[in-house]
Tab-separated table of C-alpha atoms in Angstrom:
chain	number	residue	atom	x	y	z
A	17	MET	CA	-55.336	14.768	-25.903
A	18	ALA	CA	-55.567	11.076	-25.039
A	19	ASP	CA	-58.584	9.078	-23.967
A	20	THR	CA	-57.042	5.661	-24.575
A	21	ARG	CA	-56.576	3.136	-21.798
A	22	ASP	CA	-53.362	1.264	-21.030
A	23	ASP	CA	-53.803	-0.751	-17.851
A	24	ALA	CA	-50.153	-1.694	-17.792
A	25	ALA	CA	-49.002	1.902	-17.934
A	26	ASN	CA	-49.460	2.548	-14.277
A	27	GLU	CA	-47.554	-0.652	-13.480
A	28	ASP	CA	-44.725	0.285	-15.858
A	29	VAL	CA	-43.627	3.144	-13.615
A	30	MET	CA	-43.563	1.011	-10.450
A	31	GLY	CA	-40.444	-1.086	-11.131
A	32	ASP	CA	-40.043	-4.772	-11.900
A	33	SER	CA	-42.840	-7.265	-11.783
A	34	THR	CA	-43.145	-9.832	-8.971
A	35	ASP	CA	-41.912	-12.672	-11.112
A	36	GLY	CA	-38.610	-10.883	-11.753
A	37	SER	CA	-39.271	-10.127	-15.443
A	38	SER	CA	-38.910	-6.615	-16.641
A	39	ARG	CA	-42.095	-4.807	-17.587
A	40	ARG	CA	-42.280	-3.177	-20.939
A	41	GLY	CA	-44.077	-0.020	-21.986
A	42	PRO	CA	-43.485	3.644	-22.711
A	43	TRP	CA	-42.448	4.337	-19.073
A	44	SER	CA	-40.712	1.071	-18.162
A	45	ARG	CA	-37.093	2.339	-18.434
A	46	PRO	CA	-35.443	5.647	-17.405
A	47	GLU	CA	-34.380	6.261	-20.998
A	48	ASP	CA	-37.979	5.840	-22.186
A	49	ALA	CA	-39.244	8.386	-19.651
A	50	LEU	CA	-36.407	10.809	-20.610
A	51	ALA	CA	-37.294	10.405	-24.295
A	52	GLN	CA	-40.897	11.442	-23.524
A	53	ALA	CA	-39.629	14.472	-21.622
A	54	VAL	CA	-37.381	15.467	-24.529
A	55	ARG	CA	-40.399	15.310	-26.851
A	56	ILE	CA	-42.200	17.847	-24.703
A	57	LEU	CA	-39.257	20.171	-24.245
A	58	ARG	CA	-38.623	20.300	-27.996
A	59	THR	CA	-42.219	21.304	-28.707
A	60	PRO	CA	-42.942	24.920	-29.736
A	61	ARG	CA	-44.462	26.953	-26.925
A	62	PRO	CA	-48.114	27.043	-28.298
A	63	ASP	CA	-48.228	23.276	-28.726
A	64	VAL	CA	-46.731	22.233	-25.380
A	65	LEU	CA	-50.064	21.444	-23.679
A	66	PRO	CA	-51.421	19.229	-26.493
A	67	ARG	CA	-48.043	17.414	-26.624
A	68	LEU	CA	-48.075	17.012	-22.854
A	69	SER	CA	-51.585	15.520	-23.092
A	70	GLU	CA	-50.403	13.158	-25.782
A	71	VAL	CA	-47.407	11.968	-23.750
A	72	LEU	CA	-49.433	11.533	-20.534
A	73	GLY	CA	-52.155	9.548	-22.286
A	74	THR	CA	-50.548	6.210	-21.494
A	75	LEU	CA	-49.578	7.263	-17.988
A	76	VAL	CA	-52.734	8.934	-16.741
A	77	PRO	CA	-55.611	8.434	-19.241
A	78	HIS	CA	-57.749	11.541	-19.441
A	79	GLN	CA	-60.459	13.348	-21.387
A	80	ALA	CA	-59.069	16.898	-21.203
A	81	ILE	CA	-56.075	18.753	-19.829
A	82	ALA	CA	-55.773	22.320	-18.411
A	83	GLN	CA	-53.056	24.491	-16.940
A	84	LEU	CA	-52.876	27.656	-14.940
A	85	ASN	CA	-49.267	28.814	-15.348
A	86	GLY	CA	-48.060	31.856	-13.466
A	87	VAL	CA	-44.701	31.660	-15.304
A	88	CYS	CA	-46.397	32.459	-18.627
A	89	THR	CA	-47.998	35.896	-18.395
A	90	PHE	CA	-48.958	35.863	-22.146
A	91	SER	CA	-51.540	33.107	-21.761
A	92	PRO	CA	-51.550	31.691	-18.247
A	93	ALA	CA	-54.756	29.640	-18.547
A	94	ARG	CA	-54.837	27.014	-21.294
A	95	THR	CA	-57.012	23.994	-22.043
A	96	HIS	CA	-56.970	21.162	-24.552
A	97	GLY	CA	-59.580	18.574	-25.264
A	98	PRO	CA	-63.168	18.331	-26.607
A	99	ALA	CA	-64.426	21.873	-27.149
A	100	GLU	CA	-67.613	21.391	-25.061
A	101	LEU	CA	-65.438	20.537	-22.034
A	102	ALA	CA	-62.190	22.511	-22.638
A	103	ASP	CA	-64.030	25.764	-23.509
A	104	ALA	CA	-66.062	25.547	-20.261
A	105	ILE	CA	-62.940	25.392	-17.991
A	106	SER	CA	-62.035	28.802	-16.638
A	107	GLY	CA	-58.971	30.118	-14.880
A	108	LEU	CA	-61.151	30.650	-11.857
A	109	ASP	CA	-62.054	26.898	-11.908
A	110	LEU	CA	-58.372	25.983	-11.955
A	111	SER	CA	-57.628	28.391	-9.160
A	112	ARG	CA	-60.274	26.739	-6.971
A	113	LEU	CA	-58.809	23.303	-7.777
A	114	ALA	CA	-55.354	24.543	-6.795
A	115	ASP	CA	-56.758	25.676	-3.438
A	116	LEU	CA	-58.523	22.342	-2.930
A	117	ALA	CA	-55.350	20.336	-3.637
A	118	ALA	CA	-53.071	22.705	-1.737
A	119	ASP	CA	-52.232	20.265	1.110
A	120	ALA	CA	-51.157	17.475	-1.205
A	121	THR	CA	-49.295	19.642	-3.781
A	122	ALA	CA	-47.448	21.491	-0.986
A	123	GLN	CA	-45.847	18.130	-0.226
A	124	GLY	CA	-44.797	17.713	-3.869
A	125	ARG	CA	-47.345	15.114	-4.858
A	126	PRO	CA	-50.436	15.313	-7.084
A	127	TRP	CA	-53.965	15.203	-5.689
A	128	GLN	CA	-56.668	13.032	-7.119
A	129	GLY	CA	-60.375	12.984	-6.407
A	130	GLU	CA	-63.706	14.474	-7.363
A	131	ALA	CA	-64.246	18.246	-7.601
A	132	GLU	CA	-66.512	20.839	-9.268
A	133	LEU	CA	-65.208	21.693	-12.670
A	134	ALA	CA	-66.878	23.226	-15.790
A	135	GLY	CA	-70.315	23.159	-14.157
A	136	ARG	CA	-70.462	19.661	-12.619
A	137	THR	CA	-68.542	17.231	-10.480
A	138	ARG	CA	-65.690	15.481	-12.270
A	139	THR	CA	-62.778	13.137	-11.423
A	140	VAL	CA	-59.537	15.062	-11.719
A	141	VAL	CA	-55.860	14.773	-10.995
A	142	VAL	CA	-54.124	18.031	-9.935
A	143	ALA	CA	-50.338	18.595	-9.949
A	144	ALA	CA	-48.707	21.851	-8.903
A	145	THR	CA	-45.221	23.283	-8.725
A	146	THR	CA	-43.583	26.466	-7.680
A	147	PRO	CA	-40.174	26.985	-9.371
A	148	GLY	CA	-37.696	28.987	-7.389
A	149	GLY	CA	-39.939	31.668	-5.942
A	150	ALA	CA	-41.884	32.178	-9.203
A	151	PRO	CA	-45.684	32.196	-9.271
A	152	GLY	CA	-47.049	28.640	-9.123
A	153	ALA	CA	-48.252	26.471	-12.009
A	154	VAL	CA	-51.134	24.032	-11.849
A	155	LEU	CA	-51.851	21.116	-14.192
A	156	VAL	CA	-55.313	19.460	-14.193
A	157	LEU	CA	-56.205	16.200	-15.926
A	158	VAL	CA	-59.917	15.474	-16.287
A	159	ARG	CA	-60.397	11.678	-15.974
A	160	ALA	CA	-62.954	9.555	-17.721
A	161	ASP	CA	-63.657	7.467	-14.671
A	162	ALA	CA	-62.923	7.349	-10.937
A	163	GLU	CA	-60.326	4.536	-11.034
A	164	PRO	CA	-57.371	5.731	-8.863
A	165	VAL	CA	-54.048	6.408	-10.490
A	166	ALA	CA	-51.197	4.338	-9.141
A	167	PRO	CA	-48.725	6.211	-6.819
A	168	GLY	CA	-45.826	5.479	-9.215
A	169	ALA	CA	-47.613	7.095	-12.076
A	170	LEU	CA	-48.491	10.118	-9.942
A	171	ALA	CA	-44.812	10.463	-8.991
A	172	VAL	CA	-43.752	10.437	-12.644
A	173	LEU	CA	-46.463	12.930	-13.488
A	174	GLN	CA	-45.224	15.300	-10.732
A	175	GLN	CA	-41.581	15.068	-11.897
A	176	LEU	CA	-42.540	15.680	-15.503
A	177	TRP	CA	-44.621	18.694	-14.627
A	178	ASP	CA	-41.791	20.144	-12.501
A	179	LEU	CA	-39.478	19.715	-15.504
A	180	VAL	CA	-41.896	21.358	-17.965
A	181	ILE	CA	-42.403	24.392	-15.726
A	182	ALA	CA	-38.702	24.758	-14.958
A	183	HIS	CA	-38.155	24.850	-18.719
A	184	SER	CA	-41.011	27.298	-19.137
A	185	GLU	CA	-39.503	29.569	-16.522
A	186	HIS	CA	-36.214	29.518	-18.354
A	187	ARG	CA	-37.995	30.491	-21.551
A	188	ALA	CA	-39.771	33.368	-19.848
A	189	THR	CA	-36.566	34.599	-18.156
A	190	ASP	CA	-34.631	34.532	-21.396
A	191	ALA	CA	-37.519	35.439	-23.690
A	192	ALA	CA	-36.917	36.868	-27.140
A	193	PRO	CA	-37.482	40.651	-27.288
A	194	THR	CA	-40.566	40.351	-29.508
A	195	HIS	CA	-42.152	37.825	-27.169
A	196	ALA	CA	-41.472	40.019	-24.183
A	197	ALA	CA	-43.178	42.960	-25.876
A	198	ILE	CA	-46.204	40.873	-26.983
A	199	SER	CA	-46.568	39.371	-23.540
A	200	ARG	CA	-46.441	42.774	-21.818
A	201	ALA	CA	-49.018	44.254	-24.194
A	202	ALA	CA	-51.304	41.220	-23.681
A	203	ALA	CA	-51.059	41.547	-19.895
A	204	ASN	CA	-52.005	45.191	-20.048
A	205	ALA	CA	-54.921	44.511	-22.422
A	206	ARG	CA	-56.191	41.712	-20.151
A	207	ALA	CA	-55.927	43.958	-17.052
A	208	ARG	CA	-57.862	46.758	-18.827
A	209	THR	CA	-60.576	44.295	-19.879
A	210	ILE	CA	-60.940	42.924	-16.391
A	211	ALA	CA	-61.156	46.417	-14.954
A	212	GLU	CA	-63.914	47.342	-17.377
A	213	LEU	CA	-65.886	44.086	-16.745
A	214	THR	CA	-65.442	44.458	-12.991
A	215	GLY	CA	-66.974	47.946	-13.056
A	216	ALA	CA	-69.847	46.948	-15.245
A	217	HIS	CA	-70.648	43.727	-13.399
A	218	ASN	CA	-70.359	45.379	-9.973
A	219	ALA	CA	-72.787	48.043	-10.978
A	220	ALA	CA	-75.289	45.530	-12.327
A	221	LEU	CA	-75.067	43.159	-9.395
A	222	THR	CA	-75.279	46.053	-6.947
A	223	ALA	CA	-78.476	47.177	-8.695
A	224	VAL	CA	-79.878	43.698	-8.381
A	225	LEU	CA	-79.058	43.550	-4.636
A	226	ALA	CA	-80.934	46.777	-3.806
A	227	PRO	CA	-84.492	45.602	-4.625
A	228	LEU	CA	-83.810	42.096	-3.380
A	229	ARG	CA	-82.890	43.430	0.005
A	230	SER	CA	-85.899	45.684	0.151
A	231	ALA	CA	-88.448	45.006	2.885
A	232	ALA	CA	-91.232	45.871	0.395
A	233	LEU	CA	-90.893	42.458	-1.197
A	234	ASP	CA	-93.058	39.653	0.235
A	235	ASP	CA	-91.039	36.507	-0.430
A	236	ALA	CA	-88.238	36.814	2.082
A	237	THR	CA	-86.858	33.391	1.298
A	238	ALA	CA	-86.482	34.234	-2.387
A	239	ARG	CA	-84.851	37.532	-1.454
A	240	ARG	CA	-82.295	35.769	0.725
A	241	ALA	CA	-81.511	33.154	-1.885
A	242	ALA	CA	-81.120	35.695	-4.691
A	243	THR	CA	-78.987	37.912	-2.412
A	244	ASP	CA	-76.671	35.045	-1.578
A	245	LEU	CA	-76.257	34.236	-5.274
A	246	ALA	CA	-75.505	37.857	-6.134
A	247	VAL	CA	-72.997	38.207	-3.277
A	248	THR	CA	-71.283	35.000	-4.441
A	249	ALA	CA	-71.075	36.394	-7.953
A	250	LEU	CA	-69.475	39.547	-6.700
A	251	LEU	CA	-66.941	37.596	-4.691
A	252	ASP	CA	-66.120	35.437	-7.719
A	253	LEU	CA	-65.644	38.540	-9.839
A	254	ARG	CA	-63.189	39.932	-7.274
A	255	ARG	CA	-61.413	36.660	-7.094
A	256	ALA	CA	-61.047	36.580	-10.883
A	257	ALA	CA	-59.434	40.033	-10.899
A	258	ASP	CA	-57.128	39.068	-8.026
A	259	LEU	CA	-56.154	35.870	-9.848
A	260	ASP	CA	-55.290	37.652	-13.039
A	261	ARG	CA	-53.186	40.183	-11.106
A	262	ALA	CA	-51.369	37.415	-9.324
A	263	LEU	CA	-50.550	35.708	-12.639
A	264	SER	CA	-49.426	38.821	-14.553
A	265	GLU	CA	-47.719	40.803	-11.798
A	266	GLU	CA	-45.153	40.373	-8.947
A	267	PRO	CA	-44.886	42.299	-5.699
A	268	ALA	CA	-41.945	44.642	-6.124
A	269	ASP	CA	-40.170	43.551	-2.937
A	270	ALA	CA	-40.550	39.867	-3.779
A	271	ALA	CA	-39.261	40.384	-7.327
A	272	PHE	CA	-36.166	42.094	-5.972
A	273	ALA	CA	-35.688	39.423	-3.266
A	274	ARG	CA	-35.691	36.809	-6.021
A	275	LEU	CA	-32.984	38.790	-7.859
A	276	ASP	CA	-30.930	38.920	-4.726
A	277	ARG	CA	-31.096	35.132	-4.379
A	278	GLU	CA	-30.068	34.697	-8.021
A	279	LEU	CA	-27.031	37.036	-7.725
A	280	ARG	CA	-25.481	35.487	-4.576
A	281	PRO	CA	-24.217	32.309	-6.304
A	282	LEU	CA	-22.451	34.439	-9.011
A	283	LEU	CA	-20.168	35.997	-6.382
A	284	ARG	CA	-19.758	32.922	-4.149
A	285	HIS	CA	-16.204	32.200	-5.327
A	286	THR	CA	-15.020	35.745	-5.689
A	287	ARG	CA	-13.841	38.377	-3.232
A	288	VAL	CA	-16.334	40.886	-4.493
A	289	ARG	CA	-18.821	42.240	-1.969
A	290	LEU	CA	-22.428	42.608	-3.006
A	291	ASP	CA	-24.597	45.343	-1.494
A	292	VAL	CA	-28.240	45.481	-2.335
A	293	ALA	CA	-30.925	48.150	-1.840
A	294	PRO	CA	-34.485	46.907	-2.458
A	295	PRO	CA	-37.160	49.365	-3.638
A	296	ALA	CA	-38.125	51.512	-0.679
A	297	GLY	CA	-41.626	52.520	0.287
A	298	THR	CA	-43.350	50.339	-2.311
A	299	GLY	CA	-45.831	48.816	0.143
A	300	ALA	CA	-48.067	46.436	-1.746
A	301	ARG	CA	-47.099	47.826	-5.148
A	302	THR	CA	-46.622	45.306	-7.920
A	303	VAL	CA	-44.675	45.326	-11.186
A	304	PRO	CA	-45.592	43.496	-14.442
A	305	ALA	CA	-44.008	40.054	-14.510
A	306	ASP	CA	-42.308	40.621	-17.843
A	307	THR	CA	-40.858	43.921	-16.604
A	308	ALA	CA	-39.523	42.116	-13.520
A	309	HIS	CA	-38.022	39.351	-15.703
A	310	THR	CA	-36.325	41.914	-17.909
A	311	ALA	CA	-35.052	43.970	-14.985
A	312	ARG	CA	-33.489	40.890	-13.352
A	313	ASP	CA	-31.943	39.829	-16.682
A	314	ALA	CA	-30.424	43.274	-17.165
A	315	VAL	CA	-28.908	43.341	-13.660
A	316	ARG	CA	-27.491	39.778	-14.063
A	317	ALA	CA	-25.988	40.723	-17.386
A	318	ALA	CA	-24.394	43.850	-15.898
A	319	VAL	CA	-23.045	41.919	-12.937
A	320	LEU	CA	-21.533	39.267	-15.123
A	321	VAL	CA	-19.837	41.779	-17.348
A	322	MET	CA	-18.495	43.710	-14.379
A	323	LEU	CA	-17.109	40.593	-12.766
A	324	GLU	CA	-14.808	40.073	-15.788
A	325	GLN	CA	-12.887	43.247	-14.802
A	326	ASP	CA	-9.725	43.408	-12.728
A	327	ARG	CA	-9.432	45.229	-9.402
A	328	LEU	CA	-13.090	44.848	-8.544
A	329	SER	CA	-14.014	44.631	-4.880
A	330	ARG	CA	-17.603	45.836	-4.608
A	331	LEU	CA	-20.925	45.833	-6.455
A	332	HIS	CA	-24.043	47.763	-5.517
A	333	VAL	CA	-27.445	46.863	-6.900
A	334	SER	CA	-30.644	48.798	-6.329
A	335	TRP	CA	-34.188	49.153	-7.695
A	336	GLN	CA	-36.292	52.295	-7.528
A	337	LEU	CA	-39.961	52.711	-8.339
A	338	THR	CA	-40.798	56.249	-9.288
A	339	GLY	CA	-44.072	57.115	-10.984
A	340	ASP	CA	-44.577	54.708	-13.828
A	341	THR	CA	-40.944	53.595	-14.118
A	342	LEU	CA	-38.830	50.804	-12.605
A	343	ARG	CA	-35.199	51.956	-12.442
A	344	ALA	CA	-32.474	49.276	-11.878
A	345	ILE	CA	-28.993	50.514	-11.051
A	346	VAL	CA	-25.776	48.496	-10.901
A	347	ARG	CA	-22.639	50.258	-9.721
A	348	ASP	CA	-19.073	48.912	-9.325
A	349	ASP	CA	-15.719	50.288	-8.063
A	350	GLY	CA	-13.735	48.767	-10.921
A	351	PRO	CA	-11.457	50.438	-13.529
A	352	GLY	CA	-14.312	52.261	-15.251
A	353	LEU	CA	-13.607	51.012	-18.736
A	354	LEU	CA	-16.825	49.241	-19.709
A	355	PRO	CA	-18.095	50.177	-23.213
A	356	ALA	CA	-21.462	51.848	-23.876
A	357	ASP	CA	-22.880	48.636	-25.399
A	358	ALA	CA	-21.960	46.457	-22.375
A	359	LEU	CA	-25.506	45.042	-22.198
A	360	ALA	CA	-25.650	43.929	-25.817
A	361	VAL	CA	-24.810	40.423	-24.626
A	362	HIS	CA	-27.603	37.807	-24.582
A	363	ARG	CA	-30.019	40.229	-26.354
A	364	THR	CA	-30.481	42.060	-23.029
A	365	ALA	CA	-30.466	45.535	-24.680
A	366	ASP	CA	-32.996	44.308	-27.264
A	367	ARG	CA	-35.330	43.081	-24.531
A	368	ILE	CA	-35.141	46.429	-22.739
A	369	THR	CA	-35.983	48.232	-26.004
A	370	ALA	CA	-38.839	45.870	-26.769
A	371	LEU	CA	-40.556	46.953	-23.577
A	372	GLY	CA	-40.095	50.628	-24.313
A	373	GLY	CA	-37.181	50.954	-21.889
A	374	SER	CA	-33.700	52.450	-22.041
A	375	CYS	CA	-30.240	51.698	-20.794
A	376	ALA	CA	-27.267	53.898	-20.000
A	377	VAL	CA	-23.680	52.884	-19.205
A	378	GLU	CA	-21.622	55.594	-17.520
A	379	ALA	CA	-17.918	54.596	-17.144
A	380	VAL	CA	-15.444	56.912	-15.402
A	381	PRO	CA	-11.831	55.697	-15.675
A	382	GLY	CA	-10.365	55.028	-12.315
A	383	TRP	CA	-13.701	55.437	-10.483
A	384	GLY	CA	-15.959	52.707	-11.755
A	385	THR	CA	-19.048	52.079	-13.904
A	386	THR	CA	-22.744	52.666	-13.353
A	387	VAL	CA	-25.365	50.862	-15.429
A	388	THR	CA	-28.875	52.361	-15.333
A	389	VAL	CA	-31.953	50.619	-16.810
A	390	ASP	CA	-35.324	52.335	-16.949
A	391	LEU	CA	-38.375	50.192	-17.755
A	392	PRO	CA	-41.935	51.540	-17.998
A	393	LEU	CA	-44.535	49.878	-15.731
A	394	THR	CA	-47.294	50.344	-18.283
A	395	ALA	CA	-47.328	49.517	-21.971
A	396	PRO	CA	-48.178	52.242	-24.513
A	397	GLU	CA	-51.760	52.275	-25.738
A	398	PRO	CA	-51.994	50.152	-28.905
A	399	ALA	CA	-53.265	51.751	-32.099
A	400	LEU	CA	-56.878	50.986	-32.915
A	401	ALA	CA	-57.242	47.911	-35.114
A	402	ALA	CA	-58.299	48.600	-38.715
A	403	ASP	CA	-60.384	45.414	-38.762
A	404	PRO	CA	-63.202	45.463	-36.151
A	405	LEU	CA	-63.056	41.692	-36.063
A	406	ASP	CA	-59.374	41.556	-35.003
A	407	GLY	CA	-60.281	41.101	-31.335
A	408	LEU	CA	-62.235	37.881	-31.927
A	409	GLN	CA	-60.800	34.448	-31.232
A	410	PRO	CA	-60.887	31.834	-34.068
A	411	ARG	CA	-63.892	30.031	-32.463
A	412	GLU	CA	-65.742	33.319	-32.025
A	413	ARG	CA	-65.202	34.074	-35.720
A	414	GLU	CA	-66.721	30.685	-36.587
A	415	VAL	CA	-69.737	31.423	-34.451
A	416	LEU	CA	-70.094	34.896	-35.952
A	417	LEU	CA	-70.042	33.458	-39.457
A	418	GLU	CA	-72.826	31.030	-38.560
A	419	LEU	CA	-74.710	33.795	-36.862
A	420	ALA	CA	-74.323	36.029	-39.836
A	421	GLN	CA	-75.963	33.399	-42.023
A	422	GLY	CA	-79.113	33.567	-39.957
A	423	ARG	CA	-78.703	30.358	-37.949
A	424	ARG	CA	-80.089	29.828	-34.504
A	425	ASN	CA	-78.028	28.723	-31.508
A	426	ARG	CA	-79.194	25.054	-31.856
A	427	ASP	CA	-78.083	24.961	-35.506
A	428	ILE	CA	-74.770	26.629	-34.698
A	429	ALA	CA	-74.095	24.104	-31.948
A	430	GLN	CA	-74.761	21.203	-34.323
A	431	ALA	CA	-72.576	22.700	-37.070
A	432	LEU	CA	-69.627	23.359	-34.790
A	433	HIS	CA	-70.052	20.266	-32.576
A	434	ILE	CA	-70.323	22.292	-29.327
A	435	SER	CA	-73.093	22.634	-26.786
A	436	GLU	CA	-75.831	25.225	-27.148
A	437	SER	CA	-74.762	26.876	-23.821
A	438	THR	CA	-71.277	27.305	-25.259
A	439	VAL	CA	-72.738	29.004	-28.318
A	440	LYS	CA	-74.619	31.416	-26.027
A	441	PHE	CA	-71.392	32.172	-24.190
A	442	HIS	CA	-69.550	32.893	-27.478
A	443	VAL	CA	-72.414	35.084	-28.765
A	444	ALA	CA	-72.365	37.191	-25.590
A	445	ASN	CA	-68.608	37.616	-25.950
A	446	ILE	CA	-68.930	38.558	-29.626
A	447	LEU	CA	-71.545	41.250	-28.915
A	448	GLY	CA	-69.402	42.687	-26.199
A	449	LYS	CA	-66.170	42.721	-28.234
A	450	LEU	CA	-67.906	44.243	-31.248
A	451	GLY	CA	-69.730	46.826	-29.169
A	452	VAL	CA	-73.147	45.928	-30.557
A	453	ALA	CA	-76.454	45.120	-28.783
A	454	THR	CA	-78.076	42.536	-31.069
A	455	ARG	CA	-77.203	39.577	-33.255
A	456	GLY	CA	-78.463	41.513	-36.291
A	457	GLU	CA	-75.988	44.304	-35.643
A	458	ALA	CA	-73.197	41.794	-35.253
A	459	ALA	CA	-74.134	40.164	-38.507
A	460	ALA	CA	-74.198	43.500	-40.308
A	461	LEU	CA	-70.832	44.414	-38.952
A	462	ALA	CA	-69.421	41.042	-40.074
A	463	HIS	CA	-70.826	41.742	-43.546
A	464	ARG	CA	-69.288	45.236	-43.694
A	465	ALA	CA	-65.950	43.939	-42.430
A	466	GLY	CA	-65.862	41.338	-45.218
A	467	LEU	CA	-65.874	38.234	-43.080
A	468	PRO	CA	-65.519	35.367	-45.596
A	469	GLY	CA	-68.886	33.690	-46.079
A	470	ALA	CA	-70.871	36.409	-44.180
A	471	THR	CA	-74.043	37.585	-45.880
A	472	ALA	CA	-76.644	40.266	-45.135
A	473	LEU	CA	-79.320	37.765	-44.337
A	474	HIS	CA	-81.996	38.226	-41.751
A	475	VAL	CA	-80.614	36.981	-38.383
A	476	ALA	CA	-82.781	34.753	-36.193
A	477	SER	CA	-83.098	35.708	-32.590
C-alpha cells in the first residue's frame, strides 16, 4: 500500500514534455510500464493486491486498495491498507461503488469522485473490467485527497487492471486441482453462512418492524424513521446474498454460451461441424463457478484430443443438469480409438476428481467416441474441525487472545492499533463463530482450546 506522493508520476504517462525533453519516472517509457506489469503477474495469488498497491503508488497515490473480483470465487472481496480502513470496507460497499461508476466503466475508463465508503464520504478511483463474458471485477483506490488524477494515469490504471484480471481469469480457468477443490468448498461454506445469517436477520428485523408499525405507539415520526431503517437493512441483506451468489455462481445457460464461443475458434480452420445442445429447461438455475470452469475445461480438452484424429467430420457437445449433477457430453464420428485416459492432458482429469466428479471415455471402433463428465453441483459436507478456533481469521484470534486476558474493547483497540468499533465488530463475529453468548464463554473456550497466551482470567464486559 502506498501513500507517497509523486507529482511527476501523472505527467510521466502523458508523453513528452512541452520543451521536447523526455520525462523520466517509473511510467515514462513503455518498457518501464511493462516491467511493472510483469512484477504483478509474477506475484503469488494471495499477494497480488498488496503488490498492485505498491506498483500503483507512484501512479495514483492512495491510502487503501480494494477489489471485488468475480473471477476469483475463493476470495472475491479483498482489501489492503490500514486495518481501521481496510477492515471496514465490505463487498457490499464495493458493489455499490461499481453501480455508481457503471456509466464510466462501461466505456472502459475509470471513474473518480466522492462516494460513501466504510461509513463516510471518501475520494475514490474506481476501475472495472469484464473479461470475455466472465463476471466483472472492480478495483477501488481510496485517495488521501480530492486532487484529480490525470487522464493519462487513469488510462494506464485501466489497462493494468484489464491485464491483471485477464491473467486472473486464466489462472481460474486452468486452476490446479487442489485450488479448484478448496475454492469450491469455500464457496459452499460462504453460501451456507449467508443463508443462515439471512434467516436469522430477517426474523429479527421482521420482529422489529411489527411493533414499530403498530398504531398503539404514539410517536408516528419515530415509527416511520425506524421502519425505513429496518426496511433498508432488509434490502441490504438481500443485496448481500444476491452479490455473493453472482460472484460464486454462473447462470447455466450463460456458462454454456461462453463455452460455445470458446469452441468456435478451435474449429475455424477445419472441416469439422460443431453441433451444440445447451442445458434445457434450466430457467434461472445457476451452477458453481468452479464447476462451470472445470466443465468447460473438460469439454475443450476432449474437443482438442478428438480433433487430432483422422476422418472426423462432426462433433456434438451438450450439457445436462439433472438433480445435483452437471453432465457434459462430447461425441464425435471419428475412428473410435481414443484411450480411456484421453482427458489426462493438462491435469483435466485431476481437476474433475478434485471436485468429486467422474469421467468416462467410451470408444467404439468405426463408430466414434463419447466422453461423459459428471460434476456435482454441491460440495460434500466437510468434517467437523477438531479445533473450535479453526474458523477464526488471524485478526479474530488476536482479538480473542486480548479478550481472554480480560481486556476491554478500548484496551484491545489500543493494543492492536484498530478502532474500538472494529473491535466490537470482531467480538460479535467471534461470539457467532464459536457459538457462545458472552465474552466470558468465549474466553473459557479459548482457554480450553489451548490458544497460546489465553488464561482463565475474569473477562471484563
